[in-house]
Coordinates of N, CA and C in Angstrom, one line a residue:
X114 N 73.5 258.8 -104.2 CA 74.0 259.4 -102.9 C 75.4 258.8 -102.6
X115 N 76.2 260.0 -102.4 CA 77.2 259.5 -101.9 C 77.7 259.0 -100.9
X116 N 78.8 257.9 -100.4 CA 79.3 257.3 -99.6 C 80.9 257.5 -98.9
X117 N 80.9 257.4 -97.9 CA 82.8 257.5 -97.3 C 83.5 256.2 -97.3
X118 N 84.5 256.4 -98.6 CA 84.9 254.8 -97.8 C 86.1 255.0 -97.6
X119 N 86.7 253.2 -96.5 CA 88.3 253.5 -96.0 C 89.1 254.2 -97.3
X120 N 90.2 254.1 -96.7 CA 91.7 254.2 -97.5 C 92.2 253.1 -97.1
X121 N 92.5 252.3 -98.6 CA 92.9 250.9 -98.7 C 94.4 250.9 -99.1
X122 N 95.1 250.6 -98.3 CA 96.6 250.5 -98.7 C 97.1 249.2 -98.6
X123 N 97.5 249.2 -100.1 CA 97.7 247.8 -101.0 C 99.3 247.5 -100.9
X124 N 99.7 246.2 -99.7 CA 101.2 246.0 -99.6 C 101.6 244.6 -100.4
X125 N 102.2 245.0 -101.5 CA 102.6 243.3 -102.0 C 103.7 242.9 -101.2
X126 N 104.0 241.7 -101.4 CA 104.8 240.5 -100.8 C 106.2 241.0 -101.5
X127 N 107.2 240.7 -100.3 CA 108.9 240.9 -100.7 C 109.5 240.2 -101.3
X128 N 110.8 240.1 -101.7 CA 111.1 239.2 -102.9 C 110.9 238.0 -102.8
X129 N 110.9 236.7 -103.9 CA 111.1 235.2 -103.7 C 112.3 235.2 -104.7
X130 N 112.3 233.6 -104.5 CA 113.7 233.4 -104.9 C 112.9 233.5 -107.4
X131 N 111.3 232.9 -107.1 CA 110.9 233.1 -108.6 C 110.0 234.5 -108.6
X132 N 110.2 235.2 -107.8 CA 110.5 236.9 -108.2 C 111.4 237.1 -109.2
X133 N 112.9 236.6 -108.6 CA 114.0 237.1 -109.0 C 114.3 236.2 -110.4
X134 N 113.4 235.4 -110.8 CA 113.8 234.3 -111.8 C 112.0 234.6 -112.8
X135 N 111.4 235.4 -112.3 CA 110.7 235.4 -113.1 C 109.5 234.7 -113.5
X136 N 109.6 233.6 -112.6 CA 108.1 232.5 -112.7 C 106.8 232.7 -112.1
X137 N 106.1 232.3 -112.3 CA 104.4 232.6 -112.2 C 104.5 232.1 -111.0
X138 N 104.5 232.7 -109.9 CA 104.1 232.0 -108.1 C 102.8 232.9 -108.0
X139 N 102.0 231.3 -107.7 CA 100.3 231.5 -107.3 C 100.6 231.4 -106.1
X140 N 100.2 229.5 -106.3 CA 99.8 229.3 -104.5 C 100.9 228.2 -104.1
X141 N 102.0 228.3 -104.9 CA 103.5 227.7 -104.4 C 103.6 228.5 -103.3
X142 N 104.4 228.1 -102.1 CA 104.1 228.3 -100.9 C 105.9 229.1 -100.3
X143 N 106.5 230.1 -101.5 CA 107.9 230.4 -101.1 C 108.1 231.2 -100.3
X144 N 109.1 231.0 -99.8 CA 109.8 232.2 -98.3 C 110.6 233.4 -99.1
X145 N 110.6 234.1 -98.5 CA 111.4 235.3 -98.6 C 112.8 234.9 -98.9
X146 N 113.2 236.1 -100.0 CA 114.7 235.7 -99.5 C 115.4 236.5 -99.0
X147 N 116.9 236.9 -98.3 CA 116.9 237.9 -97.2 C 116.9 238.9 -97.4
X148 N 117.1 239.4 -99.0 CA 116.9 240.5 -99.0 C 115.3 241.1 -99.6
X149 N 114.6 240.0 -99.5 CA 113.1 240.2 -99.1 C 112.7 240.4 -97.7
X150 N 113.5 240.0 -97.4 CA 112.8 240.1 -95.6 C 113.7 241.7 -95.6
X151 N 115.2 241.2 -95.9 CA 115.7 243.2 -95.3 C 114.9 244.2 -95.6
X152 N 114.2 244.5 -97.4 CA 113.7 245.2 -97.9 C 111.9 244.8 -97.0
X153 N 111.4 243.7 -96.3 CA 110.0 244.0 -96.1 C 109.9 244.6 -94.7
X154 N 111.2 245.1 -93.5 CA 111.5 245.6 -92.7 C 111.5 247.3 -93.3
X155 N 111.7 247.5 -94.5 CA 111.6 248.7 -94.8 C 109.9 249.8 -94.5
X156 N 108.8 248.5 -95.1 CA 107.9 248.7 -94.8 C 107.0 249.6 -93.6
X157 N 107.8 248.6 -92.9 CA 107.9 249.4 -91.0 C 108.1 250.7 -91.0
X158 N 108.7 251.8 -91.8 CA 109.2 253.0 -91.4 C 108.0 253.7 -92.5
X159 N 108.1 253.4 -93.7 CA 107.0 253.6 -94.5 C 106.0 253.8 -94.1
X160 N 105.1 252.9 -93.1 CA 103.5 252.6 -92.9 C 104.0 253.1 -91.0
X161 N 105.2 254.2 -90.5 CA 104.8 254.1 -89.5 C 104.2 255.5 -89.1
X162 N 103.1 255.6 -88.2 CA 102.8 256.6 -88.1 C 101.3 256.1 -88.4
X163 N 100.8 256.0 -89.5 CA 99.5 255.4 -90.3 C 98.5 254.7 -89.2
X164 N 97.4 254.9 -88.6 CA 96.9 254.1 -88.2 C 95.8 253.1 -89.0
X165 N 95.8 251.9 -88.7 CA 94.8 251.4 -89.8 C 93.6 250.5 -88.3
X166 N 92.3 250.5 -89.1 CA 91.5 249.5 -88.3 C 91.4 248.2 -88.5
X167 N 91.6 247.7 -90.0 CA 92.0 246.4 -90.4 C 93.1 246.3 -91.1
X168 N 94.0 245.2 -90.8 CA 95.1 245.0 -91.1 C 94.7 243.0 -91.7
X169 N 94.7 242.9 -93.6 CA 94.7 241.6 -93.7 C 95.9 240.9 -94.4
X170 N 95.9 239.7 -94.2 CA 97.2 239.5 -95.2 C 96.3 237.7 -95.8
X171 N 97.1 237.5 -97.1 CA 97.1 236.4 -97.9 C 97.8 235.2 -96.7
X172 N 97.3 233.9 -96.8 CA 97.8 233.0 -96.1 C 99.2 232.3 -96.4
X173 N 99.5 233.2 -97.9 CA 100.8 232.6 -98.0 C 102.0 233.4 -97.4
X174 N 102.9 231.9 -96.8 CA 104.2 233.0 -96.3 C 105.2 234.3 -97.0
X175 N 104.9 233.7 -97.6 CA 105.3 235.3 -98.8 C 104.6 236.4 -98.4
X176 N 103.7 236.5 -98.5 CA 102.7 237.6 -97.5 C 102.1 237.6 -96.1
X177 N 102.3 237.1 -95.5 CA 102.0 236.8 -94.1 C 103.7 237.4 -93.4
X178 N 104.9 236.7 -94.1 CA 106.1 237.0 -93.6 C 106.6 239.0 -93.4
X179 N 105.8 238.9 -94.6 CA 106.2 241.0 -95.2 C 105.6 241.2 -94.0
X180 N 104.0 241.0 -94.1 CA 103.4 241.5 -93.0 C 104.0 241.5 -91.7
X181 N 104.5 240.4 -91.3 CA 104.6 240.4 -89.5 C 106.5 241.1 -89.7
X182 N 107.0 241.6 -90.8 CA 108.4 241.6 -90.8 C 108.3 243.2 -90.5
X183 N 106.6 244.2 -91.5 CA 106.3 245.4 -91.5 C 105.7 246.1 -89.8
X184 N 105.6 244.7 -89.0 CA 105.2 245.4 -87.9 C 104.3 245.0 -87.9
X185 N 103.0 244.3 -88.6 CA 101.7 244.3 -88.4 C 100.9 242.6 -88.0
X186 N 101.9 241.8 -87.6 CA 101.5 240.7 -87.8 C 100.7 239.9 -86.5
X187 N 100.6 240.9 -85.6 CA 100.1 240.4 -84.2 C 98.8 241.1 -84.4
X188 N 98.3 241.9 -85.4 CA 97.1 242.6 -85.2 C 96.3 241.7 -86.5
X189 N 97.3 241.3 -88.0 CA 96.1 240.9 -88.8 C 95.2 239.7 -89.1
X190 N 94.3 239.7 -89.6 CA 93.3 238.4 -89.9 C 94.2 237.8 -91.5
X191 N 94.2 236.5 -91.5 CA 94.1 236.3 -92.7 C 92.9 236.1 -93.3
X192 N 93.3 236.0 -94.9 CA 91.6 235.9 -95.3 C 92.2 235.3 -96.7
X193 N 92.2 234.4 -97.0 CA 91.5 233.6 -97.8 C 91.3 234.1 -99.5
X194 N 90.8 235.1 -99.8 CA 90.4 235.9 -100.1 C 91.7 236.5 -101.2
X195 N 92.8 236.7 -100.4 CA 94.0 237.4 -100.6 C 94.7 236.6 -101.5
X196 N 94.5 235.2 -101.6 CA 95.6 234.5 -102.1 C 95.5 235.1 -103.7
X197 N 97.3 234.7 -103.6 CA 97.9 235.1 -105.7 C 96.7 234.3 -106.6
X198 N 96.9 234.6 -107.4 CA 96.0 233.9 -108.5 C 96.5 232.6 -108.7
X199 N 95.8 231.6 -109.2 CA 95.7 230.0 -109.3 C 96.3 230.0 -110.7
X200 N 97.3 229.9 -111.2 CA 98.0 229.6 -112.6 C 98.0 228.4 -113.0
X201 N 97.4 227.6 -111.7 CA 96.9 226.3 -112.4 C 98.7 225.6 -113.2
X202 N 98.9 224.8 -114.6 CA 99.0 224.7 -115.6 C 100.7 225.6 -115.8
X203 N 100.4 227.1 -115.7 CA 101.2 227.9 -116.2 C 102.0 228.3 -114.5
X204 N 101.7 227.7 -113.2 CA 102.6 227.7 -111.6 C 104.0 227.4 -112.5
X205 N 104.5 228.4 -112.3 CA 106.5 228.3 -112.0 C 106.6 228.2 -113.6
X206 N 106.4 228.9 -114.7 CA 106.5 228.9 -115.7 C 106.9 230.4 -116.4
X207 N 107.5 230.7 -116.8 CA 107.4 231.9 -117.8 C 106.9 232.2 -118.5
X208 N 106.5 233.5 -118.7 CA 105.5 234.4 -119.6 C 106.0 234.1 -121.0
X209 N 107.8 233.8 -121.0 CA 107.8 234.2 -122.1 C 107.9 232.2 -123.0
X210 N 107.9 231.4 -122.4 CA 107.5 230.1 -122.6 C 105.9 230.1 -122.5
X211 N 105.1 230.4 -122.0 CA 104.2 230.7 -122.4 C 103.4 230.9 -123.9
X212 N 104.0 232.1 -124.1 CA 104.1 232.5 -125.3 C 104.9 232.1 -126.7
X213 N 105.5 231.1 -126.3 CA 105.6 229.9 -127.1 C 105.0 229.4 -127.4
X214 N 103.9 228.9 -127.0 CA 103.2 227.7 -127.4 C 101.6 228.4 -127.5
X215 N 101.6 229.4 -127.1 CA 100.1 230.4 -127.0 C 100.7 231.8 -127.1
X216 N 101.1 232.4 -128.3 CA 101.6 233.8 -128.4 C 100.9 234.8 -128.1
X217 N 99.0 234.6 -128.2 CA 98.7 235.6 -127.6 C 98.0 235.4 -126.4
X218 N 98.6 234.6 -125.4 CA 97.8 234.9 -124.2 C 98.1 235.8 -123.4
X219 N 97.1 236.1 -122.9 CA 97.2 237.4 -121.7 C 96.1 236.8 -120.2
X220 N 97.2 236.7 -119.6 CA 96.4 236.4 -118.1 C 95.2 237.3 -117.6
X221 N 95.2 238.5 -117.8 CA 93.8 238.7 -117.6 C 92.5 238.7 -118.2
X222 N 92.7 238.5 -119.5 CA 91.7 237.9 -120.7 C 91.8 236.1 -120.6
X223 N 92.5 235.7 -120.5 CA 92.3 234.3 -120.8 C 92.3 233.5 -119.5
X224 N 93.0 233.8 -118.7 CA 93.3 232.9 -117.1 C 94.4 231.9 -117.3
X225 N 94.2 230.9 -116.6 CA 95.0 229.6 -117.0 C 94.6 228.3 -116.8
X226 N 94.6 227.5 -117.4 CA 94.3 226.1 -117.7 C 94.6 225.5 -116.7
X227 N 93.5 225.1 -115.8 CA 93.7 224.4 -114.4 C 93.9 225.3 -113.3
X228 N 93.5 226.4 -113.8 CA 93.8 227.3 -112.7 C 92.5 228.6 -112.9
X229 N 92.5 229.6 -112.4 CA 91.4 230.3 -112.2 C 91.4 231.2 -113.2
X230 N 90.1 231.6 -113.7 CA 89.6 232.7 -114.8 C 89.9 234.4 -114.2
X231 N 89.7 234.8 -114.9 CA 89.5 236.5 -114.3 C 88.6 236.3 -113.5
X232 N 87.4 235.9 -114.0 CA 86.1 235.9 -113.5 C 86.0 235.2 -112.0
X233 N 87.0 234.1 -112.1 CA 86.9 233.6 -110.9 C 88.0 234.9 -109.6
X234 N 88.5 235.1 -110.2 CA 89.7 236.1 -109.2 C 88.9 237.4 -109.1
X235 N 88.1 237.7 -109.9 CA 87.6 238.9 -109.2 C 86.3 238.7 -108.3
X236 N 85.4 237.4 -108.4 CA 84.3 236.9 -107.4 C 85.2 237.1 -106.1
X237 N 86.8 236.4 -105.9 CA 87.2 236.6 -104.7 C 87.3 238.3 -104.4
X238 N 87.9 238.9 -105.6 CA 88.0 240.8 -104.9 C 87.1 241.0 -104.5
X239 N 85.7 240.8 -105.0 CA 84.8 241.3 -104.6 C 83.7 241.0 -103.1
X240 N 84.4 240.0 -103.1 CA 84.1 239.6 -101.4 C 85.0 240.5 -100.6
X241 N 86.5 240.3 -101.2 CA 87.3 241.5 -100.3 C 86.4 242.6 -100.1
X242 N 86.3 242.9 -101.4 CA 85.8 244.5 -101.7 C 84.6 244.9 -100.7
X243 N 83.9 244.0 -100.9 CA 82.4 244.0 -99.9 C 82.8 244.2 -98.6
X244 N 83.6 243.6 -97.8 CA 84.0 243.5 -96.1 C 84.6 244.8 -96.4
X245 N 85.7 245.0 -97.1 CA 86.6 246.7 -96.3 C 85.2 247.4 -96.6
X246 N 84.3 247.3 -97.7 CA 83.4 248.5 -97.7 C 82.8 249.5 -96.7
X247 N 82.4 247.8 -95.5 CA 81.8 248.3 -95.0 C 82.8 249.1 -93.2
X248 N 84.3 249.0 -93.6 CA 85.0 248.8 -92.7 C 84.9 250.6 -92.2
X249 N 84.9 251.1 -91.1 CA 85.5 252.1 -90.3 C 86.8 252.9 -90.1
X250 N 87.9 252.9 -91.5 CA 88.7 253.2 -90.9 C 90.1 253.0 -91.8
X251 N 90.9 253.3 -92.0 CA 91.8 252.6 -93.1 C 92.1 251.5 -92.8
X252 N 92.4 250.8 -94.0 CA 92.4 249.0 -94.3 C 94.3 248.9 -95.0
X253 N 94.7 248.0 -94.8 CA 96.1 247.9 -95.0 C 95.8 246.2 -95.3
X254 N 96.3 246.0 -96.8 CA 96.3 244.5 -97.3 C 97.3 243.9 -97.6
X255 N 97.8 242.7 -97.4 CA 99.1 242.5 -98.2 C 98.9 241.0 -98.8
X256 N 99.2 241.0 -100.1 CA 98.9 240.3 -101.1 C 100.3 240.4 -102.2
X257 N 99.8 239.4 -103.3 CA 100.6 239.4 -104.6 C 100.4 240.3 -105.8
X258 N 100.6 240.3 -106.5 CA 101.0 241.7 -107.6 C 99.4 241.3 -108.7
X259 N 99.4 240.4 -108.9 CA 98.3 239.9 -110.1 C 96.9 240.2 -108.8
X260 N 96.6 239.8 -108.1 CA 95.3 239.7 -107.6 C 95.4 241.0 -106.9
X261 N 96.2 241.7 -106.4 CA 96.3 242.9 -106.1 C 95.6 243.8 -107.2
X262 N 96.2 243.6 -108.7 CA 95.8 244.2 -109.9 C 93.8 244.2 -109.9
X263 N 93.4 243.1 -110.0 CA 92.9 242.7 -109.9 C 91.4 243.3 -108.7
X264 N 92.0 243.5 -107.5 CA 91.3 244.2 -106.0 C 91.1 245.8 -106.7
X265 N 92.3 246.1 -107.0 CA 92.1 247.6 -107.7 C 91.2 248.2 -108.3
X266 N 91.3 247.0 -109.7 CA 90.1 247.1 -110.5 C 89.0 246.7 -110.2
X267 N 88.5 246.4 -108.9 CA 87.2 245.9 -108.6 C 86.7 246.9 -107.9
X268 N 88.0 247.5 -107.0 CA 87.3 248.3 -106.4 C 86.8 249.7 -106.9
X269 N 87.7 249.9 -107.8 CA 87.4 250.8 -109.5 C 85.9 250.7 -109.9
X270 N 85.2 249.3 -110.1 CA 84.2 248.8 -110.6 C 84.2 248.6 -112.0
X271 N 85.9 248.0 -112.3 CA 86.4 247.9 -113.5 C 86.3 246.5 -113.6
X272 N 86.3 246.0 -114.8 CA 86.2 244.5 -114.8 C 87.0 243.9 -114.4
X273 N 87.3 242.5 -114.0 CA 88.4 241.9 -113.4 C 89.4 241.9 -114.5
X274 N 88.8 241.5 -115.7 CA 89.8 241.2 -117.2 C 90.3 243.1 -117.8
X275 N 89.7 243.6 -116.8 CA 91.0 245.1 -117.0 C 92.5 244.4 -117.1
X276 N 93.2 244.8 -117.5 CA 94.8 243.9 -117.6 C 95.9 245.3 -117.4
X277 N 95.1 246.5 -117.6 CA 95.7 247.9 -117.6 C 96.2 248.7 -118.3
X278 N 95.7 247.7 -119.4 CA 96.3 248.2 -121.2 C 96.1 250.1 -120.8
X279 N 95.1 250.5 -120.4 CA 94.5 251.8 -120.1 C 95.5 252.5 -119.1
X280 N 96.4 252.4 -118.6 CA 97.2 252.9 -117.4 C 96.8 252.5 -116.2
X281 N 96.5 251.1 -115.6 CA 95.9 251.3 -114.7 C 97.2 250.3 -113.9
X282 N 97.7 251.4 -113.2 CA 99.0 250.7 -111.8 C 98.5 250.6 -110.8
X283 N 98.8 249.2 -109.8 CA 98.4 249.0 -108.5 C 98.7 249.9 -107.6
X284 N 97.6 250.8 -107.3 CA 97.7 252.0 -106.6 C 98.0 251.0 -105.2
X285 N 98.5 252.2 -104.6 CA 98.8 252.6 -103.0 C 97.7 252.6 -101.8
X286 N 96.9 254.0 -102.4 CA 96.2 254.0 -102.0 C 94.6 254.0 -102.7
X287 N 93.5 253.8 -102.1 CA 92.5 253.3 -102.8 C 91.0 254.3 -102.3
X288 N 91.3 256.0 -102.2 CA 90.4 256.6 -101.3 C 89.0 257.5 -101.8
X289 N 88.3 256.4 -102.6 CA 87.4 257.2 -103.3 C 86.5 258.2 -102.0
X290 N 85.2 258.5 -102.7 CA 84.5 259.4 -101.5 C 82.7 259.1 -102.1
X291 N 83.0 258.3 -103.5 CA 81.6 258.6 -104.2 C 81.7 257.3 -104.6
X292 N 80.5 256.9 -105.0 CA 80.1 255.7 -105.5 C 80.9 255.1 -106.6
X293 N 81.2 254.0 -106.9 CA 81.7 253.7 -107.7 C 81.5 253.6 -109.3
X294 N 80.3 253.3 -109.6 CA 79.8 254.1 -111.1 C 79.7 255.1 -111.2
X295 N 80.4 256.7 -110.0 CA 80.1 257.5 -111.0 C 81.8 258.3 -110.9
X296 N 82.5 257.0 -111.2 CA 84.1 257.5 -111.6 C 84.4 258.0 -113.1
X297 N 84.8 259.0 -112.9 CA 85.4 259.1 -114.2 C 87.0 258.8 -115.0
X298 N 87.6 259.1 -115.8 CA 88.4 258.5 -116.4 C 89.8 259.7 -115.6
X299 N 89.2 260.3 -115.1 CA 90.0 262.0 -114.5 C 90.3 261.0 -113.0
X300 N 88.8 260.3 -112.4 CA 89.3 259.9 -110.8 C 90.1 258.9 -111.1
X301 N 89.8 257.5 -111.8 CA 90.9 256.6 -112.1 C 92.1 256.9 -111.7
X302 N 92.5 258.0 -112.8 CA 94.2 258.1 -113.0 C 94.3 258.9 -111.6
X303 N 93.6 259.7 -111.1 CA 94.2 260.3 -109.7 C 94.4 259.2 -108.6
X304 N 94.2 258.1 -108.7 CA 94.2 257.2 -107.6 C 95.4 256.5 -108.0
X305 N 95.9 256.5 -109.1 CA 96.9 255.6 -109.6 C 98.5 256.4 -108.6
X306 N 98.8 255.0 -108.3 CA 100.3 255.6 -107.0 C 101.2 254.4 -107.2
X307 N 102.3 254.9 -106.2 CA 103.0 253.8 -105.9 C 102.6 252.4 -105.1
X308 N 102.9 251.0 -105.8 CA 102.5 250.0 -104.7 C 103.6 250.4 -103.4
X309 N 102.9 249.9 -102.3 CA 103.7 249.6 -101.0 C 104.7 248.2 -101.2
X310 N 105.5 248.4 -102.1 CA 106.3 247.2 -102.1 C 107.3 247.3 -101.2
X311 N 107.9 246.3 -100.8 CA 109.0 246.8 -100.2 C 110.5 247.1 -100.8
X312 N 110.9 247.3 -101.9 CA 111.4 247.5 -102.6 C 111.1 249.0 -102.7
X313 N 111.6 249.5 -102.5 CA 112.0 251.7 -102.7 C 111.1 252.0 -103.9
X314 N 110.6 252.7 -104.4 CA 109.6 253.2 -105.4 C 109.6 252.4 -106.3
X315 N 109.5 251.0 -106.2 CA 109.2 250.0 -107.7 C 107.3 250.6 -107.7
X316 N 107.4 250.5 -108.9 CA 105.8 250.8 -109.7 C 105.4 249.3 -110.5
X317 N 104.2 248.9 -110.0 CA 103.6 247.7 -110.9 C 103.0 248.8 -112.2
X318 N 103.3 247.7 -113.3 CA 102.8 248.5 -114.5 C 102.8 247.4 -115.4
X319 N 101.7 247.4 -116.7 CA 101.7 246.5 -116.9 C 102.8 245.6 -118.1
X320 N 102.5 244.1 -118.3 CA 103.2 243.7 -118.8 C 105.0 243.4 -118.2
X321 N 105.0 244.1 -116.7 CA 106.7 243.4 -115.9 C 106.5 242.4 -115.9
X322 N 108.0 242.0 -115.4 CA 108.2 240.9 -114.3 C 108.0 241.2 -113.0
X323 N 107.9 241.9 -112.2 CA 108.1 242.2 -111.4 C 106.7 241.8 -110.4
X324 N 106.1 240.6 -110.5 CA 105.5 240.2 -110.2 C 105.6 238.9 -109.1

């Protein structure tokens, strides 16, 4: 039997200074830089009009800042839930130093050393996933690019270690109408959109930097 659920609109965090340099930011605790904050002001015009019933954001200032910069910071809960992935080991490091020393690692198959599994990052989506389920109304989240990936695929009912080899981009929006086992490979790709970055049409896809 089928079910109604929100529309989940998925806002990542505006630039940092290891955005722009390319390093693995989990749960390093960086600020915006101004043209993260100019570009998370853009947000505001994007999402206005939209009403949402829940509005959550990640505890880190990186996403808490987008959020209250988009307008929405007096209405949301944080949650815990939201934070970037734990890189443990591989915090503030490059993919492509990485792959130096481990050529074939891939963060959603392997995780990181001192830091969290897939397995563990999707136990957290799926707590997310459980609360909007049962939410009344559109949901508006703002998080980081990897556990965002991550929320997608759960809410998919895709495995956490999906990595998106398959096409799978951090949709926008997230508006199924049926149960989640009975998606097919046709509803997938129709859900696939733009992230709400704040950056003008950037698309997460797999294998960027742009994380």
């Amino acid at each position: 039997m089928s079910e109604t659920l929100p529309i989940v609109y998925l806002a990542r965090h505006g630039e940092t200074a290891w955005t722009l340099s390319g390093q693995h930011t989990g749960l390093t605790d960086l600020p915006l830089t101004e043209r993260g904050e100019r570009n998370a002001r853009r947000l505001e015009e994007r999402l206005r009009g939209v009403t949402f019933a829940k509005v959550f954001t990640s505890p880190l200032q990186r996403a808490t800042r987008t959020c209250e910069l988009a307008g929405f910071g007096a209405v949301a809960e944080i949650d815990r839930d939201l934070l970037e992935w734990n890189y443990g080991e591989y915090e503030g490091r490059l993919t492509a130093d990485i792959h130096r020393e481990r050529p074939d690692w891939q963060l959603f198959r392997d995780g990181c050393p001192g830091g969290e599994s897939p397995k563990e990052v999707g136990t957290r989506a799926d707590r997310a996933v459980k609360r909007l389920r049962g939410v009344k109304g559109d949901v508006l989240l703002f998080s980081s690019g990897h556990f965002l990936r991550v929320f997608a695929a759960r809410w998919l009912g895709l495995d956490a270690a999906f990595d998106g080899a398959n096409g799978l981009a951090v949709a926008s929006r997230l508006a199924p109408s049926s149960e989640q086992a009975n998606f097919s490979n046709a509803d997938i790709v129709s859900l696939i959109g733009k992230c709400l970055t704040p950056e003008t049409g950037k698309v997460f896809l797999p294998n960027t930097k742009n994380y």
